[in-house]
mmCIF file of C-alpha atoms in Angstrom:
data_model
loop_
_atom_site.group_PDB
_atom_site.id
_atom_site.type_symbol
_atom_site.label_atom_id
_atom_site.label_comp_id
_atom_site.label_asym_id
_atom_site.label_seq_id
_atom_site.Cartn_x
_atom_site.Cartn_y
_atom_site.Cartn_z
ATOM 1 C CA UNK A 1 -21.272 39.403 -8.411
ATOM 2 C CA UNK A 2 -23.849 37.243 -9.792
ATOM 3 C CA UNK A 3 -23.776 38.487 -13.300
ATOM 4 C CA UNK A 4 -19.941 37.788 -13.237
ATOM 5 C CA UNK A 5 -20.579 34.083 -12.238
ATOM 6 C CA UNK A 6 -22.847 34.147 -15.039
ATOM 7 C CA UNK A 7 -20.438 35.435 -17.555
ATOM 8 C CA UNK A 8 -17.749 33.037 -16.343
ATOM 9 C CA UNK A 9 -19.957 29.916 -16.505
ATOM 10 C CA UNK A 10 -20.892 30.718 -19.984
ATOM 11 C CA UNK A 11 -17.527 31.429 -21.025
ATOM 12 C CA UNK A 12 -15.704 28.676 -19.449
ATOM 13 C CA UNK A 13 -18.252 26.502 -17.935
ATOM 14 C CA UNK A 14 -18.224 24.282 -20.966
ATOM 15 C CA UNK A 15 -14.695 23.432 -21.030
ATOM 16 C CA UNK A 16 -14.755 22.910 -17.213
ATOM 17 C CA UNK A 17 -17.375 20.072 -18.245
ATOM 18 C CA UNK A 18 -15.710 18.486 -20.954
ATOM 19 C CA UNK A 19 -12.905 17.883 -19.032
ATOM 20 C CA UNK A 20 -13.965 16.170 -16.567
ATOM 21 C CA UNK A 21 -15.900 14.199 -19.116
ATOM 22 C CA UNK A 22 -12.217 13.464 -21.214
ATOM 23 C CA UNK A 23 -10.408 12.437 -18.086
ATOM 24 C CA UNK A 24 -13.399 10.526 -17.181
ATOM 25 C CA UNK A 25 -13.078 8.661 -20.576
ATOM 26 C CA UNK A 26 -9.235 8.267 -20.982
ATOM 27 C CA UNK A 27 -9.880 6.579 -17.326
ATOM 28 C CA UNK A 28 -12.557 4.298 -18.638
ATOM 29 C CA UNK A 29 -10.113 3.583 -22.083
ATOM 30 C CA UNK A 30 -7.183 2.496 -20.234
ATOM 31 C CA UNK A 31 -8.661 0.705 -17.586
ATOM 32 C CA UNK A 32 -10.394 -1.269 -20.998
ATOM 33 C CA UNK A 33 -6.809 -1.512 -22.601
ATOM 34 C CA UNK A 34 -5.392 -2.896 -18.897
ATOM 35 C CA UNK A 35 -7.883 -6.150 -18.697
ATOM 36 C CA UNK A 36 -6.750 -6.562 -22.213
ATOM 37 C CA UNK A 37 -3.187 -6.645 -21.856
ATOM 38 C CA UNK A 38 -3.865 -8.844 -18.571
ATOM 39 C CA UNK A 39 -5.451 -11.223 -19.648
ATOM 40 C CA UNK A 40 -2.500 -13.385 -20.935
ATOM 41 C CA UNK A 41 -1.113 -12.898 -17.332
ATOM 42 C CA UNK A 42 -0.507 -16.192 -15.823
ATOM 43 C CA UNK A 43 -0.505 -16.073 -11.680
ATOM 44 C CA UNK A 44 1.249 -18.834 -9.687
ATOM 45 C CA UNK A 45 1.960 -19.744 -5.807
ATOM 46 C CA UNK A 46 5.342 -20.188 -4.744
ATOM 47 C CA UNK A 47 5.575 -22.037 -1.375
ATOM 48 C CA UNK A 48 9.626 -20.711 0.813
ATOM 49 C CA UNK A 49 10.694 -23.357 2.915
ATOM 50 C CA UNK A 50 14.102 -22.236 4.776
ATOM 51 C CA UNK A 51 15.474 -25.040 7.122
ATOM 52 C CA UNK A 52 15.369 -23.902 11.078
ATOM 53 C CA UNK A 53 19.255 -24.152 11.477
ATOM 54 C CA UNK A 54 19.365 -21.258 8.731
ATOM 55 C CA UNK A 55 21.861 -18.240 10.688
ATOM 56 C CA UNK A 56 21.583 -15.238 8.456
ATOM 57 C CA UNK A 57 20.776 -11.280 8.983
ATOM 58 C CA UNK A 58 17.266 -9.431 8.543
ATOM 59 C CA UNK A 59 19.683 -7.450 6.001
ATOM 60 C CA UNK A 60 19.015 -10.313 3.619
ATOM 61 C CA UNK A 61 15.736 -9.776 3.555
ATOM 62 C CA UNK A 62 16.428 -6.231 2.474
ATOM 63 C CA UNK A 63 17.919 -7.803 -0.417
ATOM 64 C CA UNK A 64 15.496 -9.659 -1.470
ATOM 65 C CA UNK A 65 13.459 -6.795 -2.323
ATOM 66 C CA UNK A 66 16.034 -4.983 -3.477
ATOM 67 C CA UNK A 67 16.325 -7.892 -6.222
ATOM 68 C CA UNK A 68 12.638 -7.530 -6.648
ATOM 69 C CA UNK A 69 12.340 -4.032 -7.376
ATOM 70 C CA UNK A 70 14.258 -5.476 -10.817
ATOM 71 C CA UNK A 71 10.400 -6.145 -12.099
ATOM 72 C CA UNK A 72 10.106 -2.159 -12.553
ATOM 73 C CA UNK A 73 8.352 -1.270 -15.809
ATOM 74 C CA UNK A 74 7.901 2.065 -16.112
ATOM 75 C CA UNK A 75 5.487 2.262 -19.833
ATOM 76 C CA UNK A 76 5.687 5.594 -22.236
ATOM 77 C CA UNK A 77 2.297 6.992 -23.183
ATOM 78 C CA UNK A 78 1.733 4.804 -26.174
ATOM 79 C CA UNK A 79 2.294 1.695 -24.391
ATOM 80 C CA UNK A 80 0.213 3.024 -21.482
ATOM 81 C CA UNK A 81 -2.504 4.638 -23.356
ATOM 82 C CA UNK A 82 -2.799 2.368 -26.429
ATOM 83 C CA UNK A 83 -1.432 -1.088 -25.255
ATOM 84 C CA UNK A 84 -2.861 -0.696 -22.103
ATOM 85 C CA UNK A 85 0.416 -2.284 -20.257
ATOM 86 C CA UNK A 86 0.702 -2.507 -16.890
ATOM 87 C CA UNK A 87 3.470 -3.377 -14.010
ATOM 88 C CA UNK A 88 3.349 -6.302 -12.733
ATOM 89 C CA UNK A 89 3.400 -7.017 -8.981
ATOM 90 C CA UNK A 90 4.113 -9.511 -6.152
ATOM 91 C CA UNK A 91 1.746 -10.712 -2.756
ATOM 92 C CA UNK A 92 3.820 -11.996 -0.301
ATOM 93 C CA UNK A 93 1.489 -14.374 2.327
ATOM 94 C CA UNK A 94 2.053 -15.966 5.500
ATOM 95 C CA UNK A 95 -0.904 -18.279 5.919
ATOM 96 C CA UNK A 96 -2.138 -20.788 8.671
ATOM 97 C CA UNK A 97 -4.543 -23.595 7.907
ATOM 98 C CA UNK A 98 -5.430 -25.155 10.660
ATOM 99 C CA UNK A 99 -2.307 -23.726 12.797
ATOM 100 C CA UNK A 100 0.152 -25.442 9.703
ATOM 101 C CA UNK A 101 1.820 -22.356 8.791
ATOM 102 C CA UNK A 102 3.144 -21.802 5.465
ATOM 103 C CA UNK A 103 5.158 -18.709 3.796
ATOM 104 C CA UNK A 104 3.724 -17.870 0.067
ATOM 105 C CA UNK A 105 4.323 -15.925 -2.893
ATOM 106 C CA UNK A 106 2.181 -15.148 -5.556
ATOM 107 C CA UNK A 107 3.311 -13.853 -9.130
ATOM 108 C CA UNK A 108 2.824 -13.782 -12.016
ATOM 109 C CA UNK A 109 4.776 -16.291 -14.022
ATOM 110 C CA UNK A 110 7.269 -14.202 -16.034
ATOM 111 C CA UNK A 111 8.718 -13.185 -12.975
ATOM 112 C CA UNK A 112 9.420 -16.601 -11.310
ATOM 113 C CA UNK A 113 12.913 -16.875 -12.225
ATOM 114 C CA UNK A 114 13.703 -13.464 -10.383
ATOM 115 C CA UNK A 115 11.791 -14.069 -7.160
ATOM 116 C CA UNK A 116 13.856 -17.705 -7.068
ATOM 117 C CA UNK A 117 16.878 -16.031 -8.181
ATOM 118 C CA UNK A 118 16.297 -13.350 -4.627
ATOM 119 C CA UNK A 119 15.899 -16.196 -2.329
ATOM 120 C CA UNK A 120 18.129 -18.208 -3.606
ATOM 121 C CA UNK A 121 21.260 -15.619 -3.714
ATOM 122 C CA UNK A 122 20.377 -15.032 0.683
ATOM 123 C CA UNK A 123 19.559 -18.664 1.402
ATOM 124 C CA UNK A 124 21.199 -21.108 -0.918
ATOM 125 C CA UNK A 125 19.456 -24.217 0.951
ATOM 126 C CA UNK A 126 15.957 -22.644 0.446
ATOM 127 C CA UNK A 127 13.470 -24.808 -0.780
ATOM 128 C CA UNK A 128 10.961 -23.406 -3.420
ATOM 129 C CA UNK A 129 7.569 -24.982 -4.990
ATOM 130 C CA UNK A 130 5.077 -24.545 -6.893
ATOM 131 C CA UNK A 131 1.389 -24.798 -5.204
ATOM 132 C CA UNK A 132 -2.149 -25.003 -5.878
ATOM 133 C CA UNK A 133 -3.856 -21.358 -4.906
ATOM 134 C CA UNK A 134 -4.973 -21.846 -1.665
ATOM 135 C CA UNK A 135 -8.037 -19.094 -1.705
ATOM 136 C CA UNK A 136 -10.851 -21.507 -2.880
ATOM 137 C CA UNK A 137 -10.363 -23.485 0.427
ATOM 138 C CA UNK A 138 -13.500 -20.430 1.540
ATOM 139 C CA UNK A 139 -16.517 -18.967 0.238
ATOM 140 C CA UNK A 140 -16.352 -15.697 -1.750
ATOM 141 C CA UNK A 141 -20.043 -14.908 -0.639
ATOM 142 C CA UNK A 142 -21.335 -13.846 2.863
ATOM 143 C CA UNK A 143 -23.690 -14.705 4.065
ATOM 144 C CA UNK A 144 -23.335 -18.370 3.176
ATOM 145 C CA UNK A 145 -24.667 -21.927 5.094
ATOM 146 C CA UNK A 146 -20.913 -23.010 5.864
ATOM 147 C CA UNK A 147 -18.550 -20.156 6.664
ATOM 148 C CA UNK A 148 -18.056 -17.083 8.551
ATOM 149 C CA UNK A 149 -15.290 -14.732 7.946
ATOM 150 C CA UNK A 150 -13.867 -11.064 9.058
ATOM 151 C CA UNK A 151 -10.924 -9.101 7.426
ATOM 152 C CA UNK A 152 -8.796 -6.351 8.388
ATOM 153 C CA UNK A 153 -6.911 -3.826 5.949
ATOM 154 C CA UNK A 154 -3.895 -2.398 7.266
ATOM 155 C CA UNK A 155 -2.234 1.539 6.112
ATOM 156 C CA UNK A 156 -0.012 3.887 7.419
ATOM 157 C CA UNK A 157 -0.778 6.244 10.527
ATOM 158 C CA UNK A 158 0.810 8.802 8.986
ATOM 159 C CA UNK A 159 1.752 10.244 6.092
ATOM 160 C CA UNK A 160 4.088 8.018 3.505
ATOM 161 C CA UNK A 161 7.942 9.329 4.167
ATOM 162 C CA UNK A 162 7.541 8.956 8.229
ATOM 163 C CA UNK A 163 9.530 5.482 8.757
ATOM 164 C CA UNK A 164 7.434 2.864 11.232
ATOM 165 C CA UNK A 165 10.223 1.103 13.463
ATOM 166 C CA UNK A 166 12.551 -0.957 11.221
ATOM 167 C CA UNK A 167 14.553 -4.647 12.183
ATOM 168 C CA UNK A 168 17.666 -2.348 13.097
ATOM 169 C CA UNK A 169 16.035 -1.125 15.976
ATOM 170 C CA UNK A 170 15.341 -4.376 17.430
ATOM 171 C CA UNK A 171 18.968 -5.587 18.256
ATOM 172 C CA UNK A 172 19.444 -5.835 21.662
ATOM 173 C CA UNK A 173 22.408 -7.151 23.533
ATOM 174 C CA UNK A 174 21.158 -10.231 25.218
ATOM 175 C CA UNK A 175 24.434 -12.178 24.788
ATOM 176 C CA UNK A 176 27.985 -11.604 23.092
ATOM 177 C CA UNK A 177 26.323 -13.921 20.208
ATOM 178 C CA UNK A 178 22.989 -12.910 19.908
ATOM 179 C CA UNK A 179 22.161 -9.479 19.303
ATOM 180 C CA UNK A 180 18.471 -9.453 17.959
ATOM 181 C CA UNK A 181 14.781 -9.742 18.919
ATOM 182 C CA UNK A 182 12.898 -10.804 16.005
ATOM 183 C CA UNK A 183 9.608 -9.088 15.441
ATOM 184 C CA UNK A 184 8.262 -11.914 13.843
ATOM 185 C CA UNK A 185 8.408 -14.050 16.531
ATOM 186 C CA UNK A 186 5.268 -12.588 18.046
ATOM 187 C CA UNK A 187 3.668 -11.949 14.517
ATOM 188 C CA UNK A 188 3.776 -16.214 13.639
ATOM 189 C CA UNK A 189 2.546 -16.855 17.367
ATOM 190 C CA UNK A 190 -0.865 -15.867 16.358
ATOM 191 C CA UNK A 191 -0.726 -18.170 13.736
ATOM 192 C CA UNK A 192 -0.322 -20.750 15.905
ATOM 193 C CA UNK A 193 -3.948 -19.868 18.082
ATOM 194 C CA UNK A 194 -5.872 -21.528 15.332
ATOM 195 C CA UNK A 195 -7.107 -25.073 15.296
ATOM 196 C CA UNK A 196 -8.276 -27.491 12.406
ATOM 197 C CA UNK A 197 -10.780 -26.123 10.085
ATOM 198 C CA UNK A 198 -9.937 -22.171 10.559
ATOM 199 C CA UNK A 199 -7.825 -20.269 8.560
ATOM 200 C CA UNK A 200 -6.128 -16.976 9.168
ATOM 201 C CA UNK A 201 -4.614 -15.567 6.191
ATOM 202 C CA UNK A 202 -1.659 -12.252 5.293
ATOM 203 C CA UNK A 203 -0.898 -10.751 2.447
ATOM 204 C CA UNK A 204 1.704 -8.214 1.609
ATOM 205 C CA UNK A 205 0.956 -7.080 -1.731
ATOM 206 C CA UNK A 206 3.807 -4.529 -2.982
ATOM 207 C CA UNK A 207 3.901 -3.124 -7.066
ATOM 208 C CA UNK A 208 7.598 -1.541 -7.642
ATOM 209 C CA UNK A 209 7.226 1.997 -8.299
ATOM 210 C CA UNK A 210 9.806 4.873 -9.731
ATOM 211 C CA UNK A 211 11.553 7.012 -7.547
ATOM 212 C CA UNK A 212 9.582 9.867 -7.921
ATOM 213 C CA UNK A 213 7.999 9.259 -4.181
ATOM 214 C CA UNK A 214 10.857 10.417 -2.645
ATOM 215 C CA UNK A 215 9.784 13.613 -3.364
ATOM 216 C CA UNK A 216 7.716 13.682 -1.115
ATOM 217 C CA UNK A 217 9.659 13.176 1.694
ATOM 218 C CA UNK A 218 12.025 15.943 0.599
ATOM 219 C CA UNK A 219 9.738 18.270 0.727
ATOM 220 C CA UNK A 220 8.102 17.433 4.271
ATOM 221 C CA UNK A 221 11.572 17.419 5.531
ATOM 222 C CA UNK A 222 11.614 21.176 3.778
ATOM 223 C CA UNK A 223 8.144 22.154 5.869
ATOM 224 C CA UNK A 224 9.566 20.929 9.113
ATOM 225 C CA UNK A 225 12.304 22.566 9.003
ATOM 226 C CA UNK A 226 10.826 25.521 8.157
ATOM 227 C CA UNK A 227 8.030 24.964 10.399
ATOM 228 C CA UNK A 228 5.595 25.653 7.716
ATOM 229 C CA UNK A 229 2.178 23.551 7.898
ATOM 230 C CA UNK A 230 2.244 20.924 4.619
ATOM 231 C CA UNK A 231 0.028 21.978 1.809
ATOM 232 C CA UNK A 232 -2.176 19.066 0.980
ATOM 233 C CA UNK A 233 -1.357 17.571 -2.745
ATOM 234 C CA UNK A 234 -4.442 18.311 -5.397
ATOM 235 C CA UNK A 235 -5.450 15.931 -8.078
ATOM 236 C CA UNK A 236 -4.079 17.282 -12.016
ATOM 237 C CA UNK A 237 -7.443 17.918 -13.199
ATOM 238 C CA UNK A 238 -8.752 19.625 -10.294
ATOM 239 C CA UNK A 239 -5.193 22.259 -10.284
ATOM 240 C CA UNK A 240 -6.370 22.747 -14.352
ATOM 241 C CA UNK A 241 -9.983 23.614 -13.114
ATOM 242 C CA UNK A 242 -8.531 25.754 -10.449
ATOM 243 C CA UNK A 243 -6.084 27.665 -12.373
ATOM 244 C CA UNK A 244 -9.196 27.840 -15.556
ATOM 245 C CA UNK A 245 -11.127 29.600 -13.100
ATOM 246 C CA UNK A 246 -8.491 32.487 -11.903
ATOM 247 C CA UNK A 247 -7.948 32.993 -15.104
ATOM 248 C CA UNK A 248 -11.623 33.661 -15.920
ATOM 249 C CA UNK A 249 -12.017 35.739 -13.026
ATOM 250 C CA UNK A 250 -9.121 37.941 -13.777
ATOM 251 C CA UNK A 251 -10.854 38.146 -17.133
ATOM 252 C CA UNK A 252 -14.389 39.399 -15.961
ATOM 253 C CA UNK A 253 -13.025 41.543 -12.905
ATOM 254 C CA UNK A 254 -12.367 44.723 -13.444
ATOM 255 C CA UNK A 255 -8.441 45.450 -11.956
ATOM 256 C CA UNK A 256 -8.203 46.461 -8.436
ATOM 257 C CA UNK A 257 -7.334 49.771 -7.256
ATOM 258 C CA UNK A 258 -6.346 48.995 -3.623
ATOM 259 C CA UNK A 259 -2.239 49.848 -3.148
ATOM 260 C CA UNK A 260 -0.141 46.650 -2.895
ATOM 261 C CA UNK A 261 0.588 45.641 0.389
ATOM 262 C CA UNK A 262 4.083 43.475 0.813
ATOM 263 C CA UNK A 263 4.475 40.752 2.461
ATOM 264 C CA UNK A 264 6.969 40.639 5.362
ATOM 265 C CA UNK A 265 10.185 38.579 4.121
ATOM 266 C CA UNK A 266 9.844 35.111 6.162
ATOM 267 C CA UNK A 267 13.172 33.878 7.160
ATOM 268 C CA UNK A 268 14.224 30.505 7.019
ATOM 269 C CA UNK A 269 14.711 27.974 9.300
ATOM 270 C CA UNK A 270 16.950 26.073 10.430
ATOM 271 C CA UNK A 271 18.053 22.852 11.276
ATOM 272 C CA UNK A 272 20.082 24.130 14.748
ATOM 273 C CA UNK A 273 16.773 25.410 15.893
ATOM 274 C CA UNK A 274 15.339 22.250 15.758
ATOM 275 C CA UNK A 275 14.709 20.122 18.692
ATOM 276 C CA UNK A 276 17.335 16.381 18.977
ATOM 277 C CA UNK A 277 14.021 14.532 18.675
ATOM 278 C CA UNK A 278 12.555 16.174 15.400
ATOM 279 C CA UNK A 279 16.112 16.113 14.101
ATOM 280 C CA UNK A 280 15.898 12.426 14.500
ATOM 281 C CA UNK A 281 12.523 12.273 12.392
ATOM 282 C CA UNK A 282 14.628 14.096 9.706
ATOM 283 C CA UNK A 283 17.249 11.949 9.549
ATOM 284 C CA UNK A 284 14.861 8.444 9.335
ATOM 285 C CA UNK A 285 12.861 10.090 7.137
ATOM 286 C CA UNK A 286 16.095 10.586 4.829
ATOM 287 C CA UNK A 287 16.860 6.899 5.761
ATOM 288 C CA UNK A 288 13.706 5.893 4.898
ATOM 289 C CA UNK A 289 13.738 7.964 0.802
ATOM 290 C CA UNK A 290 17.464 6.316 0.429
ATOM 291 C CA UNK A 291 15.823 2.704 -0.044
ATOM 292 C CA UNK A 292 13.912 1.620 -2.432
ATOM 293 C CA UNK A 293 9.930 1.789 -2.235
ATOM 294 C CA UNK A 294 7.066 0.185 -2.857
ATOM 295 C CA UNK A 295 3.591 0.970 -3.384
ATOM 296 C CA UNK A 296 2.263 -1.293 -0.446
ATOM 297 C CA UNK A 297 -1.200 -3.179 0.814
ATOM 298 C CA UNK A 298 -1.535 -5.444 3.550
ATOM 299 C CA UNK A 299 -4.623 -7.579 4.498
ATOM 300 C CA UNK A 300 -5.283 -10.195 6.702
ATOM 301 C CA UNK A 301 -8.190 -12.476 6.795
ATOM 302 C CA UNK A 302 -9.844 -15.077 9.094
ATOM 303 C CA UNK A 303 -12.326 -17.378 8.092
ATOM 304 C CA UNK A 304 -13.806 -21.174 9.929
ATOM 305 C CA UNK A 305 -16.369 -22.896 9.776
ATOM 306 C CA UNK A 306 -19.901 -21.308 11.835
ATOM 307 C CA UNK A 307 -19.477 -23.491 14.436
ATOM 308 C CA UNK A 308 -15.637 -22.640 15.141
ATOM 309 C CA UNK A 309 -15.426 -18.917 14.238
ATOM 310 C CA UNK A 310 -13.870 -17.040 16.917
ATOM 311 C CA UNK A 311 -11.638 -14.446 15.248
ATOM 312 C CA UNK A 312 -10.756 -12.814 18.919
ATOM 313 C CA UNK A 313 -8.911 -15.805 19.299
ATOM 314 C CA UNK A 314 -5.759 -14.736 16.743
ATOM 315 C CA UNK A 315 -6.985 -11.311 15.064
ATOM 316 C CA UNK A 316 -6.463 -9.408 18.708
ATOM 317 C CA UNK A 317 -3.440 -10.441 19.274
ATOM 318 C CA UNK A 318 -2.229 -9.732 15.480
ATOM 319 C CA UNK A 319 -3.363 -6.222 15.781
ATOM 320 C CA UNK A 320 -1.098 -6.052 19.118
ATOM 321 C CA UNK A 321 1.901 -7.627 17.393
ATOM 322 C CA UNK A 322 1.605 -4.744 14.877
ATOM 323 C CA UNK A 323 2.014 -2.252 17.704
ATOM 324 C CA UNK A 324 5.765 -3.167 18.126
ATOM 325 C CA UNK A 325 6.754 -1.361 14.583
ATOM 326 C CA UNK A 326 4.758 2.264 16.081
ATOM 327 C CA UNK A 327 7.427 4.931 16.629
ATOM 328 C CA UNK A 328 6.017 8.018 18.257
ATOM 329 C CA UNK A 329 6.539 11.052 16.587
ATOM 330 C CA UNK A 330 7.078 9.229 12.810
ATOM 331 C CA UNK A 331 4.707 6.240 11.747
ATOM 332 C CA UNK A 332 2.499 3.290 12.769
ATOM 333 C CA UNK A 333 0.692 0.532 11.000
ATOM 334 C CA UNK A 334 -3.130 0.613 11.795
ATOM 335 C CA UNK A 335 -5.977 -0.977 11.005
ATOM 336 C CA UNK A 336 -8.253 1.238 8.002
ATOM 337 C CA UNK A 337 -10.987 -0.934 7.050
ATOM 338 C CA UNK A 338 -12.684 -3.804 8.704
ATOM 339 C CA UNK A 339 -15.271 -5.749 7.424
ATOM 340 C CA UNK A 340 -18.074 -4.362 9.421
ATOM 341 C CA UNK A 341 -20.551 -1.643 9.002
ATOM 342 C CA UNK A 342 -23.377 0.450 11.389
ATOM 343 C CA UNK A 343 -26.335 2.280 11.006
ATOM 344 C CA UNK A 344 -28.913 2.300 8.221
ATOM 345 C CA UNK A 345 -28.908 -1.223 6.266
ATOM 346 C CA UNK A 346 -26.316 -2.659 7.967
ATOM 347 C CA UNK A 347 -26.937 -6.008 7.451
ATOM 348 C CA UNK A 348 -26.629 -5.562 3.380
ATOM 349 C CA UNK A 349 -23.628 -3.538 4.074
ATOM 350 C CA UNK A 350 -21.564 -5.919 6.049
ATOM 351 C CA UNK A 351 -22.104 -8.616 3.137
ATOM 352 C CA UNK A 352 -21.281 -6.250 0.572
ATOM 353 C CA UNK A 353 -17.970 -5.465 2.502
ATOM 354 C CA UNK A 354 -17.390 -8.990 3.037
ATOM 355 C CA UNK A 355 -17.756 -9.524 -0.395
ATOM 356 C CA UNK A 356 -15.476 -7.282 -1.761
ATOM 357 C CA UNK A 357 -12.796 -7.999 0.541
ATOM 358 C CA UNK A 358 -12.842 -11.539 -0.071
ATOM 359 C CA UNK A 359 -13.043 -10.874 -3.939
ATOM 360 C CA UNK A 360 -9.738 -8.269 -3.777
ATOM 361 C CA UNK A 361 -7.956 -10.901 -1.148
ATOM 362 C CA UNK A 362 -8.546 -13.715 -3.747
ATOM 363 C CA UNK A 363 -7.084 -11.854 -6.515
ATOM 364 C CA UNK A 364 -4.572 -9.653 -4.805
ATOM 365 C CA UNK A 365 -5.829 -6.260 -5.738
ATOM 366 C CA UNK A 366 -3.999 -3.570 -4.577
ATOM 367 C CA UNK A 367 -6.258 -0.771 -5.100
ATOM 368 C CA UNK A 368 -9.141 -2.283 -3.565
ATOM 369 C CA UNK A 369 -10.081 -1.135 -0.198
ATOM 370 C CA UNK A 370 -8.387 2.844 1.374
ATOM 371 C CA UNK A 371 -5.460 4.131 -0.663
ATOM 372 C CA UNK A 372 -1.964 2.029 -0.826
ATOM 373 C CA UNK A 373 1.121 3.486 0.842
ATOM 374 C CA UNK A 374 5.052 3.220 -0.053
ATOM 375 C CA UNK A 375 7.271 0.990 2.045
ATOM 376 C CA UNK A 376 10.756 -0.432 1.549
#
C-alpha cells in the first residue's frame, strides 16, 4: 500500500500542486483586475422619504426589487478574467441617530436613475435625496478614547431554497379594511430605544445574481421527495483533485477479482407519500425559486459614546423582532457573527473583530464576515 502512494505521488503529485498553485494565482489576478476596474466606481447615499398617508401593498415592495434586479451583469471570461469587471450592487439601510430614523440607499452612481425610477413607479409622491455618507459619524478603530461599539451579522438558519416567513403570511383579518400586520412595525420600534449621541445602524446589502441558484432548490425538493440525505456541494478544484486521484489509483491498482455485487434497484418516491406539512415546504420552496434572488448580507451595528453605550437597550429586542420571519420546518434569520471573542488573546481578538466589521460596514462588503445567502 505504501509503495502505491508512493508511485501515485510521484506520478501525479506534481500536478495536484500546481493546481492549487494556478487557481491560487488566477484568484490573486482577478481580484488585482477587480480593484482596477473599481476604482472609477463612484458610491452615493440616497435618503426615501414616503409621506405617512401613503396606502399601498407590501407587493410594491416586491417590485422594487424586481426593477432592481435590472442592474444584472453577468461578464464573459475575457471581461472577467482580463478587465477584471465586476457587478455592481446595492445596501439598503435603515439607520437611527439619536432615535431620528432615516431609510438609505447606497449605490453606486450609474445606477441612480434605476433605483429612482423603482421607487418612483410604487410611490409617485416619494421624496428622494442625495446625502452625505453617514459612516464617519464613528470610529473605525476599537479600542479608541471616545466610542464603544458591537455588531451583529445576520444568515440563514438553513440552507438557501427554505423560504423564512414572507409579508403574505402576515395578513390577518382585523377589520373589513385592514387586512395586514406589518412586520416592520416592531423592527423600527427598536430604533426608537436610542437617545442622542447613539447610533444603531442596518444594512441590507443584496448583488443581483443569475438564475442558476434555483438549482439548488430543485434538487433539495428532488432529495425530499425521495427521502435521500443531500450530498454536500464540493468546491471545482477540489472535484478535479478528487477525480485526479481515482484515476491514479485505478492506474497503480492492479484490477479486482471479487464478483460484482448489484445494487438493489431503489424505487422512487413520491409526493402522495409525503406528509401535508413537508408537502407545504415543497411548495414554498417552489414559491420561493419562482422570484427573483439575490445574493444577500445583513448587518446591524450599534455604536455611542463610552459613557452612553448600552447596546441591550435596542440590539435585544432587534434580535427578537427577527424571530417573527422563523417558520419551523423551512428557514430563520439568525445571528452568525458577533463582534466578540473568548479564550486565548481575547482582548486582541475582539478589536480585530471590531475592526473588521466596522471596516466591511463602512464600505458595504458583502463577502466580509460568514458566507452570503440568496433572498428575494
Amino acid at each position: 500500500t505504501g509503495q502505491r502512494v508512493s508511485v501515485i505521488f510521484a506520478i501525479g503529485g506534481w500536478a495536484i500542486v500546481a493546481l492549487i498553485f494556478f487557481f491560487m494565482g488566477a484568484e490573486l489576478w482577478v481580484k488585482a483586475r477587480q480593484n482596477k476596474y473599481m476604482s472609477n466606481w463612484e458610491w452615493i447615499v440616497l435618503a426615501v422619504d414616503v409621506p405617512t398617508d401613503t396606502i399601498q401593498s407590501p407587493k410594491a415592495v416586491e417590485q422594487v426589487f424586481s426593477h432592481l434586479s435590472g442592474a444584472l451583469f453577468e461578464p464573459n471570461i475575457g471581461q472577467k478574467y482580463w478587465q477584471g469587471v465586476k457587478q455592481r450592487w446595492f445596501s439598503l439601510e435603515i439607520i437611527s441617530l439619536g432615535g431620528y430614523i432615516q431609510f438609505l440607499i447606497f449605490t453606486e452612481a450609474t445606477y441612480r436613475d434605476l433605483v429612482e425610477a423603482a421607487i418612483y413607479a410604487q410611490y409617485p409622491m416619494a421624496e428622494i435625496t442625495e446625502v452625505e455618507d453617514y459612516v464617519g459619524a464613528i470610529p473605525s478603530k476599537y479600542p479608541n478614547e471616545t466610542h464603544e461599539m458591537f455588531g451583529l451579522e445576520f444568515g440563514l438558519a438553513a440552507a438557501d431554497p427554505y423560504p423564512i416567513r414572507t409579508y403574505s403570511e402576515f395578513e390577518h383579518s382585523i377589520t373589513p379594511d385592514y387586512t395586514f400586520n406589518d412586520p416592520m412595525a416592531s423592527i423600527l420600534e427598536n430604533f426608537t430605544r436610542i437617545g442622542a449621541g447613539e447610533n444603531l445602524w442596518l444594512q441590507i446589502i443584496i448583488e443581483p445574481i443569475s438564475e442558476s441558484w434555483k438549482v439548488k432548490g430543485i434538487e433539495l425538493i428532488k432529495t425530499i421527495i425521495t427521502n435521500k440525505k443531500h450530498a454536500p456541494q464540493q468546491f471545482f478544484l477540489f472535484k478535479l483533485i478528487n477525480v485526479i486521484a481515482e484515476e491514479l489509483v485505478k492506474a497503480v491498482k492492479p484490477p479486482s477479482e471479487a464478483p460484482v455485487v448489484k445494487k438493489k434497484e431503489e424505487l422512487p418516491g413520491k409526493i402522495s407519500d409525503l406528509t401535508p406539512g413537508v408537502r407545504d415546504t415543497i411548495a414554498a420552496i417552489e414559491e420561493k425559486i419562482s422570484k427573483i434572488g439575490f445574493k444577500t448580507k445583513c448587518r446591524v451595528l450599534y455604536a455611542a459614546p463610552k459613557e452612553l453605550f448600552n447596546p441591550g437597550s435596542c440590539l435585544d429586542g432587534f434580535v427578537g423582532s427577527l424571530n417573527q420571519f422563523d417558520y419551523a420546518g423551512r428557514n430563520a434569520i439568525a445571528p452568525v457573527w458577533a463582534t466578540n471573542a473568548h479564550y486565548a488573546f481575547k482582548n486582541y481578538r475582539i478589536s480585530e473583530i471590531k475592526k473588521k466589521f466596522v471596516g466591511a460596514y463602512k464600505k458595504r462588503k458583502i463577502k466580509t464576515g460568514k458566507k452570503s445567502y440568496v433572498l428575494n
